[in-house]
Backbone as numpy.savetxt, mean C-alpha at the origin, in Angstrom:
# Nx Ny Nz CAx CAy CAz Cx Cy Cz
28.03 -10.05 -6.49 27.18 -8.86 -6.49 28.06 -7.63 -6.49
27.83 -6.73 -7.39 28.66 -5.55 -7.53 28.40 -4.53 -6.46
29.29 -3.51 -6.42 29.17 -2.48 -5.39 27.85 -1.73 -5.49
27.33 -1.55 -6.71 26.13 -0.75 -6.91 24.90 -1.39 -6.30
24.96 -2.68 -5.99 23.77 -3.35 -5.48 23.87 -3.63 -3.98
24.82 -2.99 -3.30 24.96 -3.25 -1.87 23.93 -2.48 -1.04
23.26 -1.54 -1.66 22.19 -0.82 -0.98 20.91 -1.00 -1.77
19.85 -1.34 -1.06 18.57 -1.60 -1.72 17.48 -0.81 -1.02
16.46 -0.46 -1.77 15.24 0.10 -1.21 14.14 -0.91 -1.44
13.35 -1.17 -0.39 12.30 -2.19 -0.49 10.99 -1.61 0.02
9.98 -1.66 -0.82 8.63 -1.28 -0.42 7.88 -2.59 -0.20
7.81 -3.00 1.05 7.18 -4.27 1.41 5.72 -4.00 1.73
4.89 -4.05 0.69 3.49 -3.68 0.84 2.58 -4.87 1.08
1.36 -4.57 1.52 0.39 -5.63 1.78 -0.02 -6.36 0.51
-0.02 -5.67 -0.62 -0.42 -6.30 -1.88 0.73 -6.49 -2.85
1.72 -5.59 -2.83 2.83 -5.65 -3.78 4.14 -5.31 -3.10
5.19 -6.06 -3.45 6.53 -5.77 -2.98 7.37 -5.29 -4.16
8.09 -4.18 -3.93 8.97 -3.63 -4.97 10.37 -3.46 -4.40
11.36 -3.72 -5.24 12.76 -3.56 -4.85 13.45 -2.64 -5.84
14.16 -1.66 -5.30 14.87 -0.67 -6.12 16.38 -0.86 -5.92
17.10 -1.00 -7.01 18.55 -1.14 -6.98 19.17 0.12 -7.59
20.09 0.77 -6.91 20.74 1.96 -7.47 21.32 1.70 -8.86
21.14 2.68 -9.72 21.63 2.65 -11.11 20.84 1.70 -12.01
19.94 0.92 -11.42 19.11 0.03 -12.22 17.64 0.37 -12.13
17.23 0.99 -11.04 15.82 1.31 -10.85 15.07 0.18 -10.19
13.77 0.11 -10.45 12.93 -0.93 -9.85 13.17 -2.23 -10.61
13.74 -3.20 -9.92 14.09 -4.46 -10.58 13.10 -5.57 -10.25
12.23 -5.33 -9.28 11.23 -6.35 -8.92 9.95 -5.68 -8.46
8.85 -6.18 -8.97 7.51 -5.76 -8.54 6.60 -6.97 -8.65
6.33 -7.59 -7.49 5.55 -8.82 -7.48 4.51 -8.79 -6.35
3.46 -9.57 -6.51 2.44 -9.63 -5.45 3.02 -10.17 -4.15
2.59 -9.60 -3.04 3.07 -10.04 -1.72 2.20 -11.19 -1.22
2.41 -12.36 -1.80 1.66 -13.53 -1.34 2.46 -14.80 -1.54
2.08 -15.80 -0.75 2.80 -17.06 -0.71 1.79 -18.20 -0.72
2.08 -19.25 -1.48 1.26 -20.46 -1.47 1.98 -21.52 -0.65
1.26 -22.09 0.33 1.87 -23.08 1.22 1.14 -24.41 1.11
1.91 -25.48 0.96 1.37 -26.84 0.96 1.31 -27.30 2.42
0.11 -27.36 2.97 -0.05 -27.70 4.38 0.39 -29.13 4.69
0.19 -30.02 3.72 0.56 -31.42 3.94 2.08 -31.58 4.06
2.81 -30.83 3.24 4.27 -30.90 3.26 4.89 -29.86 4.18
4.05 -28.92 4.65 4.53 -27.82 5.50 5.66 -27.05 4.81
5.43 -26.71 3.54 6.45 -25.99 2.78 5.79 -24.98 1.85
6.54 -23.94 1.49 6.06 -22.92 0.57 6.34 -23.39 -0.85
5.28 -23.47 -1.66 5.42 -24.03 -3.01 5.43 -22.97 -4.10
4.98 -21.77 -3.80 4.98 -20.70 -4.81 4.96 -19.35 -4.09
5.65 -18.37 -4.69 5.75 -17.04 -4.09 5.60 -15.98 -5.18
4.92 -14.91 -4.85 4.81 -13.78 -5.77 4.04 -14.10 -7.03
4.65 -13.82 -8.17 3.99 -14.06 -9.46 3.60 -15.52 -9.63
4.41 -16.42 -9.09 4.12 -17.84 -9.24 2.90 -18.26 -8.43
2.54 -17.48 -7.42 1.42 -17.84 -6.55 0.13 -17.08 -6.88
0.24 -16.03 -7.70 -0.92 -15.16 -7.91 -2.09 -15.90 -8.54
-1.81 -16.82 -9.48 -2.89 -17.54 -10.15 -3.59 -18.54 -9.22
-2.97 -18.86 -8.10 -3.57 -19.80 -7.15 -4.55 -19.10 -6.22
-4.44 -17.79 -6.08 -5.29 -17.06 -5.15 -6.75 -17.23 -5.53
-7.56 -17.70 -4.60 -8.97 -17.92 -4.85 -9.28 -19.21 -5.57
-8.22 -19.96 -5.96 -8.42 -21.20 -6.73 -7.63 -22.36 -6.13
-7.15 -22.20 -4.92 -6.30 -23.22 -4.31 -7.12 -24.42 -3.85
-6.43 -25.55 -3.66 -7.07 -26.79 -3.23 -7.10 -26.87 -1.71
-7.59 -28.00 -1.19 -7.67 -28.18 0.25 -6.30 -28.20 0.91
-5.29 -28.63 0.17 -3.96 -28.75 0.77 -3.10 -27.50 0.57
-3.50 -26.62 -0.35 -2.74 -25.41 -0.62 -3.43 -24.21 0.01
-2.69 -23.48 0.83 -3.21 -22.27 1.49 -2.50 -21.05 0.94
-3.27 -20.02 0.60 -2.69 -18.76 0.13 -2.51 -17.85 1.34
-1.28 -17.40 1.53 -0.94 -16.56 2.68 -0.53 -15.17 2.20
-1.09 -14.16 2.82 -0.66 -12.78 2.60 0.20 -12.42 3.82
1.53 -12.49 3.69 2.41 -12.33 4.85 2.31 -10.98 5.55
1.88 -9.95 4.78 1.75 -8.63 5.38 0.29 -8.20 5.34
-0.17 -7.69 6.44 -1.52 -7.16 6.51 -1.48 -5.82 7.23
-2.19 -4.85 6.65 -2.21 -3.49 7.21 -0.80 -2.94 7.37
0.08 -3.29 6.43 1.42 -2.71 6.42 2.41 -3.31 7.39
2.06 -4.38 8.10 2.98 -5.02 9.03 2.96 -6.53 8.81
3.96 -7.22 9.36 4.08 -8.66 9.17 3.00 -9.39 9.96
2.26 -10.24 9.27 1.23 -11.06 9.90 1.69 -12.51 10.05
2.59 -12.95 9.15 3.12 -14.32 9.20 4.63 -14.21 8.99
5.39 -14.36 10.08 6.83 -14.13 10.02 7.53 -15.10 9.07
7.20 -16.39 9.18 7.86 -17.39 8.34 7.62 -17.15 6.86
6.36 -16.86 6.50 6.03 -16.61 5.10 6.68 -15.32 4.61
6.71 -14.29 5.46 7.31 -13.02 5.07 8.80 -13.18 4.82
9.48 -13.94 5.68 10.91 -14.16 5.53 11.21 -14.94 4.25
10.44 -16.00 4.00 10.64 -16.80 2.79 10.39 -15.96 1.54
9.34 -15.16 1.57 9.01 -14.31 0.43 10.11 -13.30 0.16
10.56 -12.62 1.21 11.59 -11.61 1.04 12.90 -12.22 0.56
13.23 -13.40 1.07 14.46 -14.07 0.66 14.44 -14.40 -0.82
13.29 -14.92 -1.30 13.20 -15.23 -2.72 13.22 -13.96 -3.57
12.53 -12.93 -3.13 12.51 -11.68 -3.88 13.91 -11.07 -3.97
14.67 -11.14 -2.89 16.04 -10.62 -2.92 16.90 -11.41 -3.90
16.72 -12.72 -3.90 17.47 -13.54 -4.84 17.14 -13.22 -6.28
15.86 -12.98 -6.54 15.43 -12.62 -7.90 15.96 -11.25 -8.30
15.99 -10.33 -7.35 16.37 -8.95 -7.66 17.86 -8.75 -7.84
18.64 -9.36 -6.97 20.09 -9.08 -6.99 20.96 -10.32 -7.04
20.38 -11.50 -7.06 21.18 -12.71 -7.13 21.80 -13.07 -5.78
22.77 -13.95 -5.80 23.41 -14.39 -4.56 24.36 -13.31 -4.05
24.48 -13.23 -2.72 25.34 -12.24 -2.10 26.76 -12.80 -2.03
27.56 -12.49 -3.04 28.86 -13.13 -3.18 29.92 -12.51 -2.28
29.92 -11.20 -2.13 30.98 -10.54 -1.37 30.46 -10.02 -0.04
29.42 -9.24 -0.11 28.92 -8.58 1.09 27.40 -8.52 1.05
26.78 -8.85 2.17 25.33 -8.76 2.23 24.90 -7.30 2.11
23.80 -7.06 1.41 23.38 -5.67 1.23 22.67 -5.10 2.45
22.61 -3.78 2.52 21.78 -3.12 3.51 20.58 -2.54 2.77
19.49 -2.39 3.48 18.26 -1.99 2.80 17.46 -1.00 3.62
16.78 -0.12 2.92 15.80 0.77 3.50 14.43 0.18 3.18
13.65 -0.14 4.22 12.35 -0.77 4.03 11.26 0.15 4.58
10.19 0.31 3.83 9.08 1.14 4.29 8.27 0.41 5.35
7.74 1.18 6.29 6.94 0.61 7.37 5.80 1.55 7.68
4.68 1.00 8.08 3.52 1.82 8.41 3.79 2.66 9.65
3.30 3.89 9.63 3.43 4.75 10.79 2.64 4.24 11.98
1.70 3.31 11.74 0.90 2.75 12.82 1.55 1.52 13.44
2.70 1.09 12.90 3.37 -0.11 13.41 3.88 0.10 14.83
3.71 -0.90 15.67 4.24 -0.85 17.02 5.74 -1.17 17.01
6.40 -0.97 18.13 7.82 -1.29 18.21 8.07 -2.77 17.97
7.16 -3.62 18.42 7.28 -5.06 18.18 7.13 -5.38 16.70
6.20 -4.73 16.03 5.99 -4.96 14.60 7.17 -4.44 13.79
7.77 -3.34 14.21 8.95 -2.83 13.51 10.13 -3.79 13.70
10.28 -4.32 14.90 11.36 -5.27 15.16 11.19 -6.53 14.33
9.96 -6.99 14.16 9.71 -8.19 13.35 10.14 -7.95 11.90
9.92 -6.75 11.41 10.32 -6.43 10.04 11.84 -6.44 9.90
12.52 -5.88 10.88 13.99 -5.89 10.86 14.52 -7.32 10.93
13.95 -8.12 11.81 14.40 -9.51 11.96 14.16 -10.31 10.68
13.02 -10.09 10.04 12.72 -10.80 8.79 13.72 -10.43 7.72
14.07 -9.15 7.65 15.05 -8.70 6.66 16.41 -9.35 6.88
16.83 -9.42 8.12 18.14 -10.02 8.40 18.13 -11.52 8.14
17.05 -12.19 8.50 16.98 -13.63 8.22 16.92 -13.92 6.73
16.39 -12.96 5.96 16.32 -13.13 4.51 17.65 -12.86 3.84
18.63 -12.33 4.58 19.96 -12.15 4.02 20.48 -10.73 4.01
19.75 -9.80 4.60 20.22 -8.41 4.64 21.18 -8.22 5.80
22.21 -7.42 5.57 23.18 -7.16 6.63 22.64 -6.14 7.63
22.02 -5.10 7.12 21.48 -4.05 7.98 20.16 -3.56 7.39
19.21 -3.26 8.27 17.89 -2.81 7.83 17.57 -1.47 8.47
17.24 -0.49 7.63 16.73 0.79 8.08 15.25 0.84 7.76
14.49 1.49 8.62 13.06 1.62 8.38 12.69 3.08 8.15
11.80 3.30 7.21 11.32 4.64 6.93 9.80 4.61 6.91
9.18 5.57 7.56 7.72 5.65 7.58 7.19 5.81 6.16
6.06 5.15 5.91 5.47 5.20 4.57 5.17 6.60 4.11
4.67 7.46 5.00 4.34 8.83 4.61 5.58 9.61 4.22
6.68 9.39 4.93 7.93 10.08 4.61 8.44 9.66 3.23
8.46 8.34 3.00 8.91 7.83 1.72 8.04 8.35 0.58
6.72 8.36 0.81 5.80 8.83 -0.23 6.03 10.30 -0.54
6.24 11.11 0.49 6.47 12.53 0.29 7.74 12.78 -0.52
8.81 12.06 -0.18 10.06 12.19 -0.94 9.87 11.76 -2.38
9.23 10.60 -2.56 9.03 10.07 -3.91 8.10 10.91 -4.76
7.18 11.62 -4.12 6.26 12.49 -4.86 6.88 13.83 -5.21
8.09 14.06 -4.70 8.79 15.30 -5.02 8.37 16.49 -4.19
7.76 16.26 -3.03 7.35 17.38 -2.18 8.59 18.06 -1.58
8.61 19.39 -1.53 9.76 20.12 -0.96 9.70 20.14 0.56
9.86 18.98 1.18 9.63 18.86 2.61 10.68 19.58 3.45
11.82 19.97 2.84 12.85 20.70 3.60 12.61 22.20 3.61
11.67 22.68 2.81 11.39 24.11 2.75 10.47 24.54 3.88
10.47 25.85 4.22 9.61 26.35 5.30 8.17 26.55 4.85
7.53 25.47 4.46 6.12 25.52 4.07 5.48 24.18 4.41
4.17 24.20 4.57 3.47 22.97 4.90 3.22 22.11 3.68
3.52 20.82 3.78 3.30 19.86 2.71 2.49 18.69 3.26
1.38 18.38 2.64 0.52 17.30 3.10 0.51 16.16 2.09
0.84 14.96 2.55 0.81 13.77 1.71 -0.17 12.77 2.32
-0.96 12.13 1.47 -1.83 11.03 1.89 -1.47 9.85 0.99
-0.84 8.85 1.57 -0.39 7.68 0.82 -1.35 6.54 1.09
-2.15 6.21 0.09 -3.22 5.23 0.25 -2.82 3.92 -0.42
-2.38 2.98 0.40 -1.98 1.68 -0.12 -3.08 0.66 0.01
-2.71 -0.61 -0.05 -3.71 -1.67 0.04 -4.20 -1.88 1.46
-3.25 -1.87 2.42 -3.63 -2.17 3.78 -3.74 -0.98 4.71
-3.02 0.10 4.40 -3.03 1.27 5.26 -3.07 2.55 4.44
-3.46 3.63 5.11 -3.34 4.97 4.56 -2.47 5.76 5.51
-1.35 6.26 4.98 -0.38 7.03 5.77 -0.57 8.51 5.47
-0.58 9.33 6.51 -0.82 10.76 6.37 0.31 11.51 7.06
0.83 12.55 6.41 1.90 13.31 7.03 1.92 14.75 6.57
2.21 15.65 7.51 2.44 17.06 7.21 3.91 17.34 7.51
4.63 17.92 6.54 6.07 18.14 6.66 6.40 19.61 6.47
7.46 20.04 7.16 7.99 21.38 6.99 9.39 21.42 7.55
10.30 22.12 6.85 11.68 22.27 7.31 12.36 20.93 7.60
12.05 19.94 6.79 12.71 18.65 6.90 12.22 17.77 8.02
11.16 18.16 8.70 10.65 17.36 9.80 9.18 17.06 9.67
8.71 16.14 10.51 7.30 15.78 10.53 6.59 16.68 11.55
5.63 17.45 11.07 4.87 18.34 11.95 3.69 17.61 12.57
2.99 16.83 11.76 1.86 16.04 12.23 1.74 14.81 11.35
1.31 13.72 11.94 1.21 12.49 11.17 0.12 11.59 11.73
-0.30 10.66 10.91 -1.30 9.70 11.32 -1.30 8.53 10.36
-1.85 7.43 10.78 -1.96 6.25 9.93 -3.21 5.49 10.35
-3.93 5.00 9.36 -5.13 4.23 9.63 -5.05 2.94 8.82
-5.41 1.85 9.43 -5.30 0.56 8.76 -6.53 0.31 7.88
-6.71 1.25 6.97 -7.78 1.19 5.98 -7.17 1.64 4.65
-7.37 0.84 3.61 -6.83 1.18 2.30 -7.62 0.50 1.19
-6.93 0.15 0.13 -7.59 -0.47 -1.01 -8.28 -1.78 -0.68
-7.68 -2.56 0.24 -8.30 -3.82 0.62 -9.65 -3.60 1.30
-9.76 -2.52 2.08 -11.02 -2.22 2.74 -12.09 -1.84 1.72
-11.68 -1.20 0.63 -12.63 -0.89 -0.44 -13.11 -2.19 -1.09
-12.17 -3.12 -1.31 -12.56 -4.43 -1.85 -13.59 -5.10 -0.95
-13.34 -5.04 0.35 -14.27 -5.67 1.30 -15.64 -5.00 1.27
-15.66 -3.68 1.08 -16.95 -2.98 1.03 -17.73 -3.37 -0.22
-17.01 -3.61 -1.32 -17.66 -4.06 -2.56 -18.25 -5.46 -2.35
-17.46 -6.35 -1.74 -17.94 -7.71 -1.50 -19.11 -7.71 -0.52
-19.07 -6.85 0.48 -20.17 -6.75 1.44 -21.45 -6.26 0.76
-21.29 -5.30 -0.14 -22.44 -4.80 -0.90 -23.08 -5.91 -1.72
-22.25 -6.73 -2.38 -22.77 -7.80 -3.22 -23.49 -8.85 -2.38
-22.99 -9.15 -1.19 -23.64 -10.13 -0.33 -24.98 -9.62 0.18
-24.99 -8.39 0.69 -26.18 -7.87 1.33 -27.27 -7.46 0.35
-26.87 -6.83 -0.74 -27.85 -6.27 -1.68 -28.23 -7.22 -2.81
-27.34 -8.17 -3.12 -27.61 -9.04 -4.27 -27.50 -10.53 -3.93
-27.20 -10.87 -2.69 -27.12 -12.27 -2.31 -26.08 -13.03 -3.10
-24.94 -12.37 -3.36 -23.88 -12.98 -4.16 -22.54 -12.92 -3.44
-21.77 -13.94 -3.68 -20.39 -13.96 -3.20 -19.49 -13.86 -4.43
-18.59 -12.87 -4.42 -17.70 -12.69 -5.58 -16.25 -12.85 -5.14
-15.41 -13.24 -6.08 -14.00 -13.47 -5.79 -13.16 -12.22 -5.97
-11.86 -12.39 -5.73 -10.94 -11.25 -5.81 -10.84 -10.66 -7.19
-10.81 -11.50 -8.22 -10.69 -10.99 -9.59 -11.89 -10.14 -9.97
-13.08 -10.61 -9.63 -14.30 -9.87 -9.96 -14.36 -8.56 -9.15
-13.91 -8.62 -7.91 -13.89 -7.42 -7.07 -12.99 -6.36 -7.67
-11.79 -6.77 -8.09 -10.85 -5.81 -8.69 -11.39 -5.27 -10.01
-12.10 -6.10 -10.75 -12.69 -5.62 -12.02 -13.72 -4.54 -11.75
-14.52 -4.73 -10.72 -15.51 -3.72 -10.37 -14.82 -2.42 -9.98
-13.78 -2.55 -9.17 -13.09 -1.37 -8.66 -12.39 -0.59 -9.76
-11.78 -1.30 -10.70 -10.98 -0.61 -11.72 -11.80 -0.20 -12.94
-12.77 -1.01 -13.34 -13.50 -0.73 -14.57 -14.82 0.00 -14.35
-15.37 -0.11 -13.16 -16.72 0.39 -12.94 -16.78 1.51 -11.92
-16.06 1.33 -10.82 -16.18 2.28 -9.72 -15.49 3.60 -10.06
-16.27 4.64 -10.19 -15.74 5.98 -10.41 -16.61 6.93 -9.61
-16.04 7.45 -8.54 -16.84 8.21 -7.59 -17.35 9.53 -8.15
-16.80 9.97 -9.29 -17.26 11.23 -9.86 -18.49 11.04 -10.73
-18.84 9.78 -11.01 -20.03 9.52 -11.82 -21.26 9.50 -10.92
-22.31 10.15 -11.34 -23.53 10.17 -10.54 -24.74 9.68 -11.33
-24.52 9.28 -12.55 -25.62 8.77 -13.35 -25.84 7.29 -13.03
-26.93 6.77 -13.50 -27.30 5.38 -13.17 -26.55 4.39 -14.06
-25.21 4.40 -13.96 -24.41 3.45 -14.70 -24.61 2.06 -14.11
-24.52 1.06 -14.97 -24.72 -0.32 -14.53 -23.58 -1.20 -15.01
-23.47 -2.36 -14.37 -22.43 -3.32 -14.73 -22.91 -4.71 -14.39
-22.61 -5.67 -15.24 -22.98 -7.06 -14.97 -21.87 -7.71 -14.16
-22.24 -8.31 -13.04 -21.28 -8.92 -12.12 -21.58 -10.41 -12.01
-20.52 -11.22 -11.97 -20.67 -12.67 -11.91 -20.14 -13.19 -10.58
-20.84 -14.15 -10.02 -20.41 -14.74 -8.76 -21.20 -15.98 -8.43
-21.41 -16.22 -7.13 -22.14 -17.40 -6.66 -23.23 -16.97 -5.69
-24.39 -17.54 -5.87 -25.52 -17.23 -5.01 -25.24 -17.70 -3.58
-25.45 -16.80 -2.61 -25.23 -17.18 -1.22 -26.34 -18.08 -0.69
-27.45 -18.16 -1.43 -28.58 -18.98 -0.98 -28.55 -20.36 -1.64
-28.43 -20.38 -2.97 -28.47 -21.63 -3.71 -27.10 -22.26 -3.90
-26.06 -21.44 -3.80 -24.71 -21.96 -4.03 -24.40 -22.19 -5.49
-25.25 -21.67 -6.39 -25.06 -21.84 -7.83 -24.52 -20.58 -8.46
-23.92 -20.70 -9.68 -23.45 -19.51 -10.37 -24.58 -18.51 -10.57
-24.24 -17.23 -10.47 -25.25 -16.19 -10.58 -24.65 -14.95 -11.22
-25.42 -14.28 -12.06 -25.04 -13.00 -12.64 -26.13 -11.99 -12.34
-25.72 -10.75 -12.11 -26.71 -9.71 -11.81 -26.21 -8.37 -12.30
-27.12 -7.43 -12.44 -26.77 -6.08 -12.86 -26.71 -5.18 -11.64
-25.61 -4.47 -11.51 -25.38 -3.60 -10.35 -25.48 -2.14 -10.79
-26.17 -1.34 -9.98 -26.27 0.09 -10.26 -25.21 0.84 -9.45
-24.54 1.74 -10.12 -23.42 2.47 -9.53 -23.76 3.22 -8.25
-24.81 4.03 -8.19 -25.05 4.82 -6.97 -25.21 3.96 -5.71
-25.80 2.78 -5.84 -25.98 1.91 -4.68 -24.63 1.42 -4.15
-23.75 1.08 -5.06 -22.41 0.61 -4.67 -21.61 1.74 -4.05
-21.72 2.93 -4.58 -20.93 4.06 -4.09 -21.20 4.36 -2.62
-22.43 4.18 -2.19 -22.75 4.47 -0.79 -21.96 3.56 0.15
-21.74 2.32 -0.24 -20.97 1.39 0.58 -19.49 1.80 0.59
-18.97 2.13 -0.59 -17.56 2.50 -0.69 -17.27 3.79 0.07
-18.18 4.75 -0.04 -17.96 6.04 0.61 -17.99 5.91 2.14
-18.70 4.93 2.65 -18.67 4.67 4.09 -17.26 4.31 4.53
-16.57 3.52 3.73 -15.17 3.16 4.02 -14.26 4.36 3.87
-14.44 5.12 2.80 -13.59 6.29 2.56 -13.74 7.35 3.65
-14.93 7.41 4.26 -15.14 8.41 5.29 -14.21 8.18 6.48
-13.82 6.95 6.73 -12.88 6.66 7.82 -11.52 7.29 7.52
-11.14 7.30 6.25 -9.88 7.94 5.86 -10.00 9.45 5.99
-11.13 10.00 5.58 -11.36 11.45 5.71 -11.22 11.88 7.17
-11.79 11.12 8.08 -11.71 11.43 9.51 -10.26 11.42 9.98
-9.48 10.44 9.51 -8.07 10.35 9.89 -7.29 11.56 9.38
-7.57 11.99 8.15 -6.90 13.18 7.60 -7.26 14.41 8.40
-8.52 14.54 8.76 -8.96 15.70 9.55 -8.24 15.75 10.90
-8.03 14.60 11.50 -7.33 14.57 12.79 -5.91 15.08 12.65
-5.25 14.73 11.55 -3.90 15.23 11.32 -3.92 16.74 11.08
-4.89 17.21 10.32 -5.00 18.65 10.07 -5.27 19.42 11.36
-6.00 18.82 12.28 -6.27 19.48 13.55 -5.00 19.67 14.37
-3.98 18.84 14.12 -2.70 18.94 14.83 -1.74 19.91 14.14
-2.13 20.42 12.98 -1.24 21.23 12.15 -1.41 22.72 12.45
-0.32 23.46 12.65 -0.40 24.90 12.91 -1.11 25.64 11.78
-1.84 26.72 12.09 -2.60 27.48 11.08 -1.76 27.97 9.91
-0.51 28.41 10.16 0.32 28.90 9.06 0.58 27.81 8.02
0.77 26.59 8.51 1.01 25.48 7.58 -0.28 25.06 6.89
-1.41 25.22 7.56 -2.70 24.96 6.92 -2.88 25.89 5.72
-2.46 27.14 5.87 -2.56 28.09 4.76 -1.74 27.62 3.57
-0.55 27.07 3.84 0.28 26.53 2.76 -0.40 25.36 2.07
-1.02 24.50 2.87 -1.69 23.32 2.31 -2.86 23.75 1.44
-3.59 24.77 1.86 -4.71 25.27 1.05 -4.19 25.79 -0.28
-3.05 26.48 -0.26 -2.49 27.04 -1.50 -1.96 25.96 -2.43
-1.28 24.97 -1.86 -0.58 23.98 -2.70 -1.33 22.66 -2.84
-2.30 22.41 -1.97 -3.11 21.22 -2.10 -2.58 20.01 -1.36
-3.40 18.99 -1.34 -3.08 17.68 -0.75 -2.57 16.78 -1.86
-1.44 16.12 -1.63 -0.88 15.20 -2.62 -1.29 13.78 -2.26
-1.91 13.10 -3.21 -2.40 11.74 -3.00 -1.49 10.76 -3.73
-0.97 9.78 -3.00 -0.09 8.77 -3.60 -0.56 7.38 -3.19
0.17 6.36 -3.64 -0.20 4.98 -3.34 -1.00 4.35 -4.47
-1.01 3.03 -4.51 -1.71 2.33 -5.58 -3.19 2.64 -5.64
-3.82 2.84 -4.48 -5.26 3.12 -4.45 -5.60 4.53 -4.90
-4.58 5.39 -5.05 -4.81 6.76 -5.52 -5.34 6.79 -6.94
-5.19 5.66 -7.65 -5.60 5.61 -9.06 -7.07 5.28 -9.25
-7.79 5.07 -8.14 -9.23 4.81 -8.24 -9.92 6.05 -8.80
-10.71 5.87 -9.82 -11.37 6.98 -10.48 -12.22 7.81 -9.55
-12.06 9.12 -9.57 -12.89 10.02 -8.79 -12.48 10.18 -7.35
-11.43 9.48 -6.90 -11.04 9.55 -5.50 -10.54 10.95 -5.12
-9.75 11.55 -6.00 -9.23 12.89 -5.69 -10.36 13.90 -5.59
-11.38 13.77 -6.46 -12.52 14.68 -6.41 -13.30 14.50 -5.10
-13.39 13.26 -4.64 -14.10 12.98 -3.40 -13.40 13.65 -2.21
-12.07 13.49 -2.13 -11.33 14.09 -1.03 -11.37 15.62 -1.09
-11.32 16.16 -2.29 -11.42 17.62 -2.45 -12.73 18.14 -1.88
-13.80 17.44 -2.20 -15.12 17.85 -1.72 -15.25 17.72 -0.21
-14.73 16.65 0.36 -14.92 16.39 1.78 -13.97 17.20 2.66
-12.79 17.58 2.12 -11.79 18.26 2.94 -11.63 19.74 2.62
-12.24 20.19 1.53 -12.15 21.59 1.11 -10.72 22.01 0.79
-9.94 21.05 0.30 -8.57 21.30 -0.13 -8.37 20.58 -1.45
-7.74 21.23 -2.41 -7.49 20.59 -3.70 -6.65 19.34 -3.51
-7.08 18.24 -4.09 -6.38 16.96 -3.98 -5.76 16.63 -5.34
-4.45 16.48 -5.35 -3.70 16.26 -6.59 -3.06 14.88 -6.53
-3.30 14.06 -7.54 -2.70 12.72 -7.58 -1.26 12.85 -8.07
-0.33 12.27 -7.32 1.09 12.33 -7.68 1.35 11.57 -8.98
2.42 11.93 -9.63 2.82 11.20 -10.84 3.28 9.80 -10.44
2.80 8.80 -11.16 3.10 7.39 -10.83 2.91 7.15 -9.33
1.69 7.35 -8.84 1.46 7.31 -7.38 1.86 6.00 -6.73
1.74 4.89 -7.45 2.06 3.59 -6.87 3.57 3.41 -6.64
4.39 4.29 -7.24 5.84 4.16 -7.13 6.47 5.18 -6.18
5.66 6.05 -5.59 6.22 7.11 -4.74 6.99 6.56 -3.56
6.46 5.57 -2.87 7.13 5.09 -1.66 8.45 4.40 -1.96
8.53 3.62 -3.03 9.78 2.94 -3.35 10.83 3.95 -3.81
10.40 4.95 -4.57 11.35 5.98 -5.00 11.85 6.78 -3.81
10.93 7.12 -2.88 11.32 7.88 -1.71 12.23 7.10 -0.78
11.99 5.80 -0.64 12.86 4.96 0.18 14.27 4.93 -0.39
14.38 4.89 -1.71 15.69 4.92 -2.35 16.38 6.25 -2.10
15.64 7.35 -2.20 16.23 8.67 -1.95 16.74 8.78 -0.51
15.98 8.27 0.44 16.39 8.33 1.84 17.64 7.50 2.10
17.74 6.34 1.46 18.91 5.50 1.64 20.14 6.13 1.00
19.94 6.77 -0.14 21.04 7.42 -0.84 21.59 8.60 -0.05
20.68 9.30 0.65 21.08 10.47 1.45 20.79 10.18 2.93
21.34 9.09 3.40 21.01 8.59 4.74 21.29 9.61 5.84
22.43 10.28 5.75 22.79 11.24 6.80 21.82 12.40 6.89
21.22 12.77 5.75 20.30 13.90 5.73 18.98 13.58 6.43
18.58 12.30 6.41 17.26 11.94 6.90 17.29 11.06 8.16
18.48 10.62 8.57 18.55 9.67 9.67 17.97 10.22 10.98
18.28 11.47 11.30 17.92 11.99 12.61 16.42 12.24 12.76
15.78 12.81 11.75 14.40 13.26 11.94 13.34 12.44 11.21
13.71 11.68 10.19 12.68 11.08 9.36 12.61 9.55 9.42
13.59 8.88 9.94 13.54 7.42 9.95 12.77 6.91 11.16
12.05 5.79 10.96 11.27 5.20 12.06 12.22 4.58 13.07
């Protein structure tokens, strides 16, 4: 392994893991899941190799999501997954084990942060630094967090939403809520069960979210959804009306709005003025949901701007922090 790959940035997300290698960029982006053969007590597929098994596994194969709400839920699976991802990204560690900057939820406890460090070391990392998701997202989104002005970032991932207000290189106010894209998926599935007596899988849920759900639409748009009847247990198709579904999704989003408001309540008035002028920056994979920025603008009375390549902000920011470690070590690292 060459000198250029001795430092890595890792965005270990609930739904996707990304690894950034200096001078090469993002070299790995795979689903954060593992397939385990319970009979053999071994992991049989990880990442891309396991994605097709999700929702279709047999009695002996269990699909494990090692990270939930931005923290490790299954240490053994997380370690195995990270070890394989590191091998895929940089190969064998021939001379020196690499050090890595890994993103972590601002809501993580000290025990949860320690588990992440331990998993990284067991997977083959020499040293692990942790950076809060909101900090990484702000850096990756290009916010001028070292300037004397208020900067607000809302990083909405699969398992968590990280919120941070920055000024003069420090965190002025922050918050994290364990609600993200996965919670929206659950609200869609709950709607289908309660209103249509149907159980739908992950693929159909994601199709609804990406192709149909657009919070800025208010007309009676419809979509045909396929699943299984909760009463008869037989295949079922039905037509769903958009406004009915939106009410369920907005109930989930309101929890995020409340979390953002709490952070704003902790923010000095002068910085609030800056945020009003420059807007709220929305990042994370869930930021790409149609109409989400318009919804937050309406509910918070602040312009909401989606960052460029929002799903890549945290991994880019983690790389920037690792590259300029001395600049961010004292005030920004978890």
